[in-house]
Amino acid sequence: MNNKKDLAIAYRIYPGVSKTPPVFHDDKYKLSELCLYSFKKALGDLNVKVFVLLDNCPDNYIDLFKKYFTAEELEIIRYNGIGNAATFSEQIRILEEQNYSEYIYFAEDDYFYLDNGIEKIHRFIVNNNDVSFVSTYYHSDYDTMSLHKEFKSQYLNFEGINFKSVCSTTLTFLTTKTFLSETKNVFLTYLKKNTDAGIWLSLTGHKVKNPLNIIKYLFTNKLWFKILLKSWIFTGKQIFFGKKRNLYVPEISLSTHMDSKCLAPGLDWKKIFSDVQEKIFK
């Protein structure tokens, strides 16, 4: 029996509401179902294995995943409130140890996807061996923050989608077991309170190598000062001796973080959410 899959996924979820979501800000279960429904649709025809990391979730969250995935597709793993950084560490361990697929996806519970979005970035990375990481999410910061705007992006067009290299993203992304094995020690610095942005900047090599940038941000942007300083403290080996990696996103986003302040630009998310809610919550 062939157990090989197109994609292995570690999907972490907890019953609390983070940030301020644009819908269901006081109902995490409905928000979770909205996102999970879109996640399933985003997979398209991919043959997947889904490791579900339930962190302090009640039993009805198990039922939610069983509603959208078969028993053969699912593996449920329960944790007793270990928290954000620890569940990310578990995602790394699980995806590195599994043998279902070379292609792996880190998923968080507060992302909404467009149909076939993950299938599209999966095809992109499969057909572009020099791509290290790819995300469905085009963050609004790419167009508004000087640190991102100063990054020298490369562009790839694949199947009519314009992909752009960026310097950082969140902790929801697609890569390979090979790339994860080579970079996992950098990602594991998240357990030491490194930031996701600092991790990505050390991998993409943007702004972190020159100490003058840290000094500049000390006087101009305290947030980025802290991010760059932590990146130096926790990932200095990667910054000065590690291989640079690339990270691509579609210029027209295929998903959005469910944070009202960080919705992906250029799409009518209010209408999109409303249309999907009508299908799910009739």
Coordinates of N, CA and C in Angstrom, one line a residue, residues 40-276:
K40 N -9.7 23.6 3.5 CA -10.0 22.4 2.8 C -10.2 22.7 1.3
K41 N -10.9 23.8 1.0 CA -11.1 24.2 -0.4 C -9.8 24.6 -1.1
A42 N -8.9 25.2 -0.3 CA -7.6 25.6 -0.8 C -6.7 24.5 -1.2
L43 N -6.9 23.3 -0.7 CA -6.1 22.1 -1.0 C -6.4 21.6 -2.4
G44 N -7.6 21.9 -2.9 CA -7.9 21.4 -4.2 C -7.9 19.9 -4.3
D45 N -7.2 19.4 -5.3 CA -7.1 17.9 -5.5 C -5.9 17.3 -4.8
L46 N -5.2 18.0 -4.0 CA -4.0 17.5 -3.3 C -4.4 16.3 -2.4
N47 N -3.5 15.3 -2.5 CA -3.7 14.1 -1.6 C -2.8 14.4 -0.3
V48 N -3.5 14.6 0.8 CA -2.8 15.1 2.0 C -2.9 14.2 3.2
K49 N -1.9 14.5 4.1 CA -2.0 13.9 5.5 C -2.0 15.2 6.4
V50 N -3.0 15.2 7.3 CA -3.1 16.4 8.2 C -2.9 16.0 9.6
F51 N -1.8 16.5 10.2 CA -1.6 16.3 11.7 C -2.2 17.5 12.4
V52 N -3.2 17.2 13.2 CA -3.9 18.3 13.9 C -3.4 18.4 15.3
L53 N -2.9 19.6 15.6 CA -2.3 19.9 17.0 C -3.4 20.7 17.7
L54 N -4.1 20.0 18.6 CA -5.2 20.6 19.4 C -4.6 21.0 20.7
D55 N -4.5 22.3 20.9 CA -3.9 22.8 22.2 C -4.9 23.3 23.1
N56 N -5.3 22.4 24.1 CA -6.3 22.7 25.1 C -7.7 22.9 24.5
C57 N -8.0 22.2 23.4 CA -9.2 22.3 22.7 C -10.2 21.3 23.2
P58 N -11.5 21.6 23.4 CA -12.5 20.7 23.8 C -12.8 19.7 22.6
D59 N -13.6 18.6 22.9 CA -13.8 17.5 22.0 C -14.4 17.9 20.7
N60 N -15.3 19.0 20.7 CA -16.0 19.3 19.5 C -15.0 19.8 18.4
Y61 N -13.8 20.2 18.8 CA -12.8 20.6 17.7 C -12.4 19.3 16.9
I62 N -12.4 18.2 17.6 CA -12.1 16.9 16.9 C -13.2 16.7 15.8
D63 N -14.4 16.9 16.3 CA -15.6 16.7 15.4 C -15.5 17.6 14.2
L64 N -15.0 18.8 14.4 CA -14.9 19.8 13.3 C -13.9 19.3 12.2
F65 N -12.8 18.8 12.6 CA -11.8 18.3 11.6 C -12.4 17.0 10.9
K66 N -13.1 16.2 11.7 CA -13.7 15.0 11.1 C -14.8 15.3 10.1
K67 N -15.3 16.5 10.2 CA -16.4 16.9 9.3 C -15.8 17.2 7.9
Y68 N -14.5 17.6 7.9 CA -13.9 18.1 6.6 C -12.8 17.1 6.1
F69 N -12.4 16.2 6.9 CA -11.3 15.3 6.4 C -11.7 13.9 6.8
T70 N -11.2 12.9 6.1 CA -11.4 11.5 6.3 C -10.5 11.0 7.5
A71 N -10.9 9.9 8.1 CA -10.1 9.3 9.1 C -8.7 9.0 8.6
E72 N -8.6 8.6 7.4 CA -7.3 8.2 6.8 C -6.4 9.5 6.6
E73 N -7.0 10.6 6.4 CA -6.2 11.8 6.2 C -5.8 12.4 7.5
L74 N -6.5 12.1 8.6 CA -6.2 12.8 9.9 C -5.4 12.0 10.8
E75 N -4.6 12.8 11.6 CA -4.0 12.3 12.8 C -4.1 13.4 13.9
I76 N -4.9 13.1 14.9 CA -5.2 14.1 16.0 C -4.2 13.9 17.1
I77 N -3.6 15.1 17.5 CA -2.6 15.1 18.6 C -3.1 16.2 19.6
R78 N -3.3 15.8 20.9 CA -3.8 16.7 21.8 C -2.7 17.2 22.8
Y79 N -2.8 18.5 23.1 CA -1.8 19.1 24.1 C -2.6 19.8 25.2
N80 N -2.0 19.9 26.3 CA -2.7 20.5 27.5 C -2.2 22.0 27.7
G81 N -2.5 22.8 26.7 CA -2.2 24.2 26.8 C -0.7 24.6 26.8
I82 N 0.0 24.0 25.9 CA 1.5 24.3 25.9 C 1.9 25.6 25.3
G83 N 0.9 26.2 24.5 CA 1.2 27.5 24.0 C 1.7 27.6 22.6
N84 N 1.8 28.9 22.1 CA 2.2 29.2 20.7 C 3.5 28.7 20.3
A85 N 4.6 29.0 21.0 CA 5.9 28.6 20.6 C 6.1 27.1 20.7
A86 N 5.6 26.5 21.7 CA 5.7 25.1 21.9 C 5.0 24.3 20.8
T87 N 3.8 24.7 20.4 CA 3.1 24.0 19.3 C 3.8 24.2 18.0
F88 N 4.5 25.4 17.8 CA 5.3 25.6 16.6 C 6.4 24.6 16.6
S89 N 7.1 24.4 17.7 CA 8.2 23.5 17.8 C 7.7 22.1 17.5
E90 N 6.5 21.7 18.0 CA 5.9 20.4 17.7 C 5.6 20.3 16.2
Q91 N 5.2 21.3 15.5 CA 5.0 21.2 14.1 C 6.3 20.9 13.4
I92 N 7.4 21.5 13.8 CA 8.7 21.2 13.2 C 9.1 19.8 13.4
R93 N 8.9 19.3 14.6 CA 9.3 17.9 14.9 C 8.4 16.9 14.1
I94 N 7.1 17.1 14.1 CA 6.2 16.2 13.4 C 6.5 16.2 11.9
L95 N 6.6 17.4 11.3 CA 6.8 17.4 9.9 C 8.2 16.9 9.4
E96 N 9.2 17.1 10.3 CA 10.5 16.5 10.0 C 10.5 15.0 10.1
E97 N 9.8 14.4 11.1 CA 9.8 13.0 11.3 C 8.9 12.2 10.4
Q98 N 7.8 12.8 9.9 CA 6.9 12.1 9.0 C 7.5 11.7 7.7
N99 N 7.0 10.6 7.1 CA 7.5 10.1 5.8 C 6.4 10.1 4.7
Y100 N 5.3 10.9 4.9 CA 4.3 10.9 3.9 C 4.6 11.7 2.7
S101 N 5.4 12.8 2.9 CA 5.7 13.7 1.8 C 6.9 14.5 2.0
E102 N 7.6 14.8 1.0 CA 8.8 15.7 1.0 C 8.3 17.2 1.2
Y103 N 7.0 17.4 0.7 CA 6.5 18.8 0.8 C 5.6 18.9 2.0
I104 N 5.9 20.0 2.8 CA 5.3 20.1 4.1 C 4.7 21.5 4.3
Y105 N 3.6 21.6 5.1 CA 2.9 22.9 5.3 C 2.7 23.1 6.7
F106 N 3.1 24.3 7.2 CA 2.8 24.8 8.5 C 1.5 25.6 8.5
A107 N 0.5 25.2 9.2 CA -0.8 25.9 9.2 C -1.2 26.4 10.6
E108 N -1.7 27.6 10.6 CA -2.3 28.1 11.9 C -3.8 28.3 11.7
D109 N -4.5 28.4 12.8 CA -6.0 28.3 12.7 C -6.7 29.6 12.3
D110 N -6.0 30.7 12.2 CA -6.6 31.9 11.9 C -6.2 32.5 10.5
Y111 N -6.3 31.6 9.5 CA -6.0 32.0 8.2 C -7.2 31.6 7.3
F112 N -7.6 32.5 6.4 CA -8.7 32.2 5.5 C -8.1 32.1 4.1
Y113 N -8.5 31.1 3.3 CA -7.9 30.9 2.0 C -8.9 31.0 0.9
L114 N -8.3 31.4 -0.3 CA -9.1 31.3 -1.5 C -9.0 29.9 -2.1
D115 N -10.1 29.5 -2.8 CA -10.1 28.2 -3.4 C -8.8 27.8 -4.1
N116 N -8.3 26.6 -3.9 CA -7.2 26.1 -4.6 C -5.9 26.8 -4.3
G117 N -5.9 27.7 -3.3 CA -4.7 28.5 -3.0 C -3.5 27.7 -2.7
I118 N -3.6 26.7 -1.8 CA -2.5 25.9 -1.4 C -2.0 25.0 -2.5
E119 N -3.0 24.5 -3.3 CA -2.6 23.7 -4.4 C -1.8 24.4 -5.4
K120 N -2.1 25.7 -5.6 CA -1.3 26.6 -6.5 C 0.1 26.8 -6.0
I121 N 0.3 27.1 -4.7 CA 1.7 27.3 -4.3 C 2.4 26.0 -4.2
H122 N 1.7 24.9 -4.0 CA 2.4 23.6 -4.0 C 2.9 23.3 -5.4
R123 N 2.1 23.5 -6.5 CA 2.6 23.3 -7.8 C 3.8 24.3 -8.1
F124 N 3.7 25.5 -7.6 CA 4.8 26.4 -7.8 C 6.1 25.9 -7.2
I125 N 6.1 25.4 -6.0 CA 7.4 25.0 -5.4 C 7.9 23.7 -6.0
V126 N 6.9 22.8 -6.4 CA 7.3 21.5 -7.0 C 8.0 21.8 -8.3
N127 N 7.6 22.8 -9.0 CA 8.2 23.1 -10.4 C 9.3 24.2 -10.3
N128 N 9.6 24.6 -9.2 CA 10.7 25.6 -9.0 C 11.7 25.1 -7.9
N129 N 12.6 24.3 -8.2 CA 13.4 23.6 -7.2 C 14.3 24.6 -6.4
D130 N 14.5 25.8 -7.0 CA 15.4 26.8 -6.3 C 14.6 27.6 -5.3
V131 N 13.3 27.4 -5.2 CA 12.5 28.1 -4.2 C 12.5 27.4 -2.9
S132 N 12.9 28.1 -1.8 CA 13.0 27.5 -0.5 C 11.7 27.5 0.3
F133 N 11.0 28.6 0.3 CA 9.8 28.8 1.0 C 8.7 29.5 0.2
V134 N 7.5 29.2 0.5 CA 6.4 30.0 -0.2 C 5.2 30.1 0.7
S135 N 4.5 31.2 0.6 CA 3.3 31.5 1.4 C 2.2 31.9 0.5
T136 N 1.0 31.6 0.9 CA -0.2 32.1 0.1 C -0.5 33.6 0.5
Y137 N 0.1 34.1 1.5 CA -0.4 35.4 2.1 C 0.5 36.5 1.7
Y138 N -0.1 37.5 1.1 CA 0.6 38.8 0.7 C 0.2 39.8 1.8
H139 N 1.2 40.1 2.7 CA 0.9 40.9 3.8 C 0.9 42.4 3.4
S140 N 0.0 43.2 4.0 CA 0.0 44.6 3.6 C 1.2 45.4 4.0
D141 N 2.0 44.8 4.9 CA 3.3 45.5 5.3 C 4.3 45.6 4.1
Y142 N 4.1 44.7 3.2 CA 5.1 44.7 2.0 C 5.0 46.0 1.2
D143 N 3.8 46.6 1.3 CA 3.6 47.9 0.5 C 3.7 49.1 1.4
T144 N 3.7 49.0 2.7 CA 3.7 50.1 3.6 C 4.9 50.4 4.4
M145 N 5.6 49.3 4.8 CA 6.8 49.5 5.7 C 8.1 49.6 4.8
S146 N 8.9 50.6 5.2 CA 10.1 50.9 4.5 C 11.1 49.7 4.5
L147 N 11.1 48.9 5.6 CA 12.0 47.7 5.6 C 11.7 46.8 4.5
H148 N 10.4 46.5 4.3 CA 10.0 45.6 3.2 C 10.1 46.3 1.8
K149 N 9.8 47.5 1.7 CA 9.9 48.2 0.4 C 11.3 48.3 -0.1
E150 N 12.3 48.3 0.8 CA 13.7 48.4 0.5 C 14.3 47.0 0.1
F151 N 13.5 45.9 0.2 CA 14.0 44.6 -0.2 C 14.0 44.5 -1.7
K152 N 15.1 44.0 -2.2 CA 15.2 43.8 -3.7 C 14.6 42.5 -4.1
S153 N 13.4 42.6 -4.5 CA 12.6 41.4 -4.8 C 12.9 40.8 -6.2
Q154 N 12.8 39.5 -6.3 CA 12.9 38.8 -7.6 C 11.5 38.4 -7.9
Y155 N 11.2 38.1 -9.2 CA 9.9 37.8 -9.6 C 9.9 36.6 -10.5
L156 N 8.8 35.8 -10.3 CA 8.6 34.6 -11.1 C 7.2 34.5 -11.5
N157 N 6.9 34.2 -12.7 CA 5.5 34.0 -13.2 C 5.3 32.5 -13.4
F158 N 4.3 32.0 -12.7 CA 4.0 30.6 -12.8 C 2.5 30.4 -13.0
E159 N 2.1 29.7 -14.1 CA 0.7 29.5 -14.3 C -0.2 30.7 -14.2
G160 N 0.3 31.8 -14.7 CA -0.4 33.1 -14.7 C -0.4 33.8 -13.4
I161 N 0.3 33.3 -12.4 CA 0.4 34.0 -11.1 C 1.8 34.6 -11.0
N162 N 1.8 35.9 -10.6 CA 3.1 36.6 -10.4 C 3.5 36.4 -8.9
F163 N 4.6 35.7 -8.8 CA 5.2 35.5 -7.4 C 6.4 36.4 -7.2
K164 N 6.4 37.0 -6.0 CA 7.4 38.0 -5.6 C 8.2 37.5 -4.4
S165 N 9.5 37.6 -4.4 CA 10.3 37.2 -3.3 C 10.2 38.4 -2.2
V166 N 10.1 38.0 -1.0 CA 10.0 39.0 0.1 C 10.9 38.6 1.2
C167 N 11.1 39.5 2.2 CA 12.1 39.2 3.2 C 11.5 38.5 4.5
S168 N 10.2 38.5 4.6 CA 9.7 37.8 5.8 C 8.2 37.5 5.6
T169 N 7.7 36.6 6.5 CA 6.2 36.3 6.5 C 5.9 35.9 7.9
T170 N 4.8 35.2 8.0 CA 4.4 34.7 9.3 C 4.9 33.2 9.5
L171 N 4.3 32.5 10.4 CA 4.7 31.1 10.6 C 3.7 30.1 9.9
T172 N 3.0 30.6 8.9 CA 2.2 29.8 8.0 C 2.9 29.8 6.6
F173 N 3.4 28.6 6.2 CA 4.1 28.6 5.0 C 4.3 27.1 4.5
L174 N 4.8 27.0 3.2 CA 5.0 25.7 2.6 C 6.5 25.6 2.3
T175 N 7.1 24.5 2.6 CA 8.5 24.2 2.2 C 8.7 22.7 2.0
T176 N 10.0 22.3 2.1 CA 10.3 20.8 1.9 C 10.9 20.3 3.2
K177 N 10.9 19.0 3.4 CA 11.6 18.4 4.5 C 13.1 18.7 4.4
T178 N 13.6 18.8 3.2 CA 15.1 19.0 3.1 C 15.4 20.4 3.6
F179 N 14.6 21.4 3.2 CA 14.9 22.8 3.6 C 14.6 22.9 5.1
L180 N 13.6 22.3 5.6 CA 13.3 22.3 7.0 C 14.5 21.8 7.8
S181 N 15.0 20.6 7.4 CA 16.1 20.0 8.1 C 17.3 20.9 8.2
E182 N 17.5 21.7 7.1 CA 18.7 22.6 7.0 C 18.5 23.9 7.8
T183 N 17.3 24.2 8.1 CA 17.0 25.5 8.8 C 16.3 25.4 10.1
K184 N 16.0 24.2 10.6 CA 15.1 24.0 11.8 C 15.7 24.7 13.0
N185 N 17.0 24.7 13.1 CA 17.6 25.3 14.3 C 17.4 26.8 14.4
V186 N 17.2 27.4 13.2 CA 16.9 28.8 13.1 C 15.4 29.0 13.6
F187 N 14.5 28.2 13.0 CA 13.1 28.3 13.4 C 12.9 28.0 14.9
L188 N 13.7 27.1 15.5 CA 13.5 26.7 16.9 C 13.9 27.8 17.8
T189 N 14.6 28.9 17.3 CA 14.9 30.0 18.2 C 13.6 30.8 18.6
Y190 N 12.5 30.4 17.9 CA 11.2 31.0 18.4 C 10.8 30.6 19.8
L191 N 11.3 29.4 20.2 CA 11.2 29.0 21.6 C 11.9 29.9 22.6
K192 N 12.9 30.5 22.1 CA 13.7 31.4 23.0 C 13.2 32.9 22.9
K193 N 12.1 33.0 22.3 CA 11.4 34.4 22.2 C 12.0 35.2 21.1
N194 N 12.7 34.6 20.1 CA 12.9 35.3 18.9 C 11.6 35.5 18.2
T195 N 11.6 36.5 17.3 CA 10.4 36.9 16.6 C 10.3 36.1 15.2
D196 N 9.1 36.0 14.7 CA 9.0 35.3 13.4 C 9.6 36.2 12.3
A197 N 9.5 37.5 12.4 CA 10.2 38.4 11.5 C 11.7 38.3 11.6
G198 N 12.2 38.2 12.8 CA 13.7 38.1 12.9 C 14.2 36.8 12.4
I199 N 13.4 35.7 12.5 CA 13.8 34.4 12.0 C 13.9 34.5 10.4
W200 N 12.8 35.1 9.8 CA 12.8 35.2 8.4 C 13.9 36.1 7.8
L201 N 14.2 37.2 8.5 CA 15.2 38.1 8.1 C 16.6 37.5 8.1
S202 N 16.8 36.6 9.1 CA 18.1 35.9 9.2 C 18.2 34.9 8.0
L203 N 17.1 34.3 7.6 CA 17.2 33.4 6.5 C 17.3 34.1 5.2
T204 N 16.6 35.2 5.0 CA 16.6 35.9 3.7 C 17.8 36.9 3.6
G205 N 18.4 37.2 4.7 CA 19.6 38.0 4.8 C 19.3 39.5 4.6
H206 N 18.1 39.9 4.9 CA 17.8 41.3 4.6 C 18.0 42.2 5.9
K207 N 18.8 43.2 5.8 CA 19.1 44.2 6.8 C 19.8 43.7 8.1
V208 N 20.0 42.4 8.2 CA 20.5 41.9 9.5 C 22.0 41.9 9.7
K209 N 22.7 41.8 8.6 CA 24.2 41.6 8.7 C 24.9 42.9 9.0
N210 N 24.4 44.1 8.7 CA 25.0 45.3 8.9 C 24.6 45.9 10.3
P211 N 25.5 46.0 11.2 CA 25.2 46.5 12.5 C 24.7 48.0 12.5
L212 N 25.0 48.7 11.5 CA 24.5 50.1 11.4 C 23.0 50.1 11.3
N213 N 22.4 49.1 10.7 CA 20.9 49.1 10.6 C 20.3 49.0 12.0
I214 N 20.9 48.2 12.9 CA 20.4 48.1 14.2 C 20.5 49.4 14.9
I215 N 21.6 50.1 14.8 CA 21.8 51.4 15.4 C 20.8 52.4 14.8
K216 N 20.5 52.4 13.5 CA 19.6 53.3 12.8 C 18.2 53.1 13.4
Y217 N 17.8 51.8 13.5 CA 16.4 51.6 14.0 C 16.3 51.9 15.5
L218 N 17.4 51.9 16.3 CA 17.3 52.3 17.7 C 16.7 53.7 17.8
F219 N 17.0 54.6 16.8 CA 16.5 55.9 16.8 C 15.3 56.2 16.0
T220 N 15.0 55.3 15.1 CA 13.9 55.5 14.1 C 12.7 54.6 14.3
N221 N 12.9 53.4 14.8 CA 11.8 52.4 14.9 C 12.1 51.4 16.0
K222 N 11.6 51.6 17.1 CA 12.0 50.7 18.3 C 11.5 49.3 18.0
L223 N 10.4 49.1 17.3 CA 10.0 47.7 17.0 C 11.0 46.9 16.2
W224 N 11.4 47.6 15.1 CA 12.4 46.9 14.2 C 13.8 46.8 14.9
F225 N 14.1 47.7 15.8 CA 15.3 47.6 16.6 C 15.3 46.3 17.4
K226 N 14.2 46.1 18.1 CA 14.1 44.9 18.9 C 14.2 43.6 18.0
I227 N 13.5 43.7 16.9 CA 13.5 42.5 16.0 C 14.9 42.2 15.5
L228 N 15.6 43.2 15.0 CA 16.9 43.0 14.5 C 17.9 42.6 15.6
L229 N 17.8 43.2 16.8 CA 18.6 42.8 17.9 C 18.4 41.4 18.3
K230 N 17.2 40.9 18.4 CA 16.9 39.5 18.7 C 17.4 38.6 17.7
S231 N 17.3 39.0 16.4 CA 17.8 38.2 15.3 C 19.3 38.0 15.5
W232 N 20.0 39.0 15.8 CA 21.5 38.9 16.0 C 21.8 38.0 17.2
I233 N 21.0 38.2 18.3 CA 21.3 37.4 19.5 C 21.0 35.9 19.3
F234 N 19.9 35.6 18.6 CA 19.5 34.2 18.5 C 19.9 33.5 17.2
T235 N 20.2 34.2 16.2 CA 20.5 33.6 14.9 C 21.8 34.1 14.2
G236 N 22.7 34.5 15.1 CA 24.0 35.1 14.6 C 24.7 34.1 13.6
K237 N 24.7 32.9 14.0 CA 25.4 31.9 13.1 C 24.8 31.8 11.7
Q238 N 23.5 31.9 11.6 CA 22.8 31.9 10.3 C 23.1 33.2 9.6
I239 N 23.1 34.3 10.3 CA 23.3 35.6 9.7 C 24.7 35.7 9.0
F240 N 25.7 35.2 9.7 CA 27.1 35.4 9.2 C 27.7 34.2 8.5
F241 N 27.1 33.1 8.7 CA 27.7 31.9 8.1 C 26.7 31.0 7.4
G242 N 25.4 31.3 7.5 CA 24.4 30.4 6.9 C 24.1 30.8 5.5
K243 N 23.5 29.9 4.8 CA 23.2 30.1 3.4 C 21.9 30.9 3.3
K244 N 21.9 31.9 2.4 CA 20.6 32.7 2.2 C 19.5 31.8 1.6
R245 N 18.3 32.0 2.0 CA 17.2 31.3 1.5 C 16.2 32.3 0.8
N246 N 15.4 31.9 0.0 CA 14.4 32.8 -0.6 C 13.0 32.4 -0.2
L247 N 12.1 33.4 -0.2 CA 10.7 33.2 0.2 C 9.8 34.0 -0.8
Y248 N 8.9 33.3 -1.3 CA 8.0 33.9 -2.3 C 6.5 33.9 -1.8
V249 N 5.8 35.0 -2.3 CA 4.4 35.1 -2.1 C 3.7 35.5 -3.4
P250 N 2.5 35.2 -3.6 CA 1.8 35.7 -4.8 C 1.5 37.2 -4.7
E251 N 1.6 38.0 -5.7 CA 1.4 39.4 -5.6 C -0.1 39.7 -5.3
I252 N -1.0 38.9 -5.8 CA -2.4 39.0 -5.4 C -2.6 37.8 -4.5
S253 N -2.9 38.1 -3.2 CA -2.9 37.1 -2.2 C -3.9 36.0 -2.4
L254 N -3.5 34.8 -2.0 CA -4.4 33.7 -2.0 C -4.9 33.3 -0.6
S255 N -4.7 34.2 0.3 CA -5.2 34.0 1.7 C -5.1 35.3 2.5
T256 N -5.6 35.3 3.7 CA -5.4 36.4 4.5 C -5.4 35.9 6.0
H257 N -4.6 36.6 6.8 CA -4.6 36.4 8.2 C -5.9 37.1 8.7
M258 N -6.5 36.4 9.6 CA -7.8 36.9 10.2 C -7.5 37.9 11.3
D259 N -6.8 38.9 10.9 CA -6.5 40.1 11.8 C -7.0 41.3 11.1
S260 N -8.0 42.0 11.7 CA -8.6 43.1 11.0 C -7.6 44.2 10.5
K261 N -6.5 44.3 11.2 CA -5.5 45.3 10.8 C -4.5 44.8 9.7
C262 N -4.6 43.5 9.4 CA -3.6 42.9 8.5 C -4.2 42.1 7.4
L263 N -5.4 42.5 7.0 CA -6.1 41.8 5.8 C -5.2 42.0 4.6
A264 N -5.1 41.0 3.8 CA -4.3 41.1 2.5 C -5.0 42.1 1.6
P265 N -4.2 43.0 1.0 CA -4.8 44.1 0.2 C -5.3 43.6 -1.2
G266 N -6.2 44.4 -1.7 CA -6.7 44.2 -3.1 C -7.8 43.3 -3.3
L267 N -8.4 42.8 -2.2 CA -9.5 41.9 -2.3 C -10.7 42.3 -1.4
D268 N -11.9 42.0 -1.8 CA -13.1 42.4 -1.1 C -13.4 41.3 -0.1
W269 N -12.6 41.3 1.0 CA -12.7 40.2 2.0 C -14.1 40.2 2.7
K270 N -14.7 41.3 2.9 CA -16.1 41.3 3.5 C -17.0 40.5 2.7
K271 N -17.0 40.7 1.4 CA -17.9 39.9 0.5 C -17.5 38.5 0.5
I272 N -16.2 38.2 0.4 CA -15.7 36.8 0.4 C -16.2 36.1 1.6
F273 N -16.0 36.7 2.8 CA -16.4 36.0 4.1 C -17.9 35.8 4.1
S274 N -18.6 36.8 3.7 CA -20.1 36.7 3.7 C -20.6 35.5 2.8
D275 N -20.0 35.4 1.6 CA -20.4 34.4 0.7 C -20.1 33.0 1.2
V276 N -19.0 32.8 1.9 CA -18.6 31.5 2.5 C -19.5 31.2 3.7

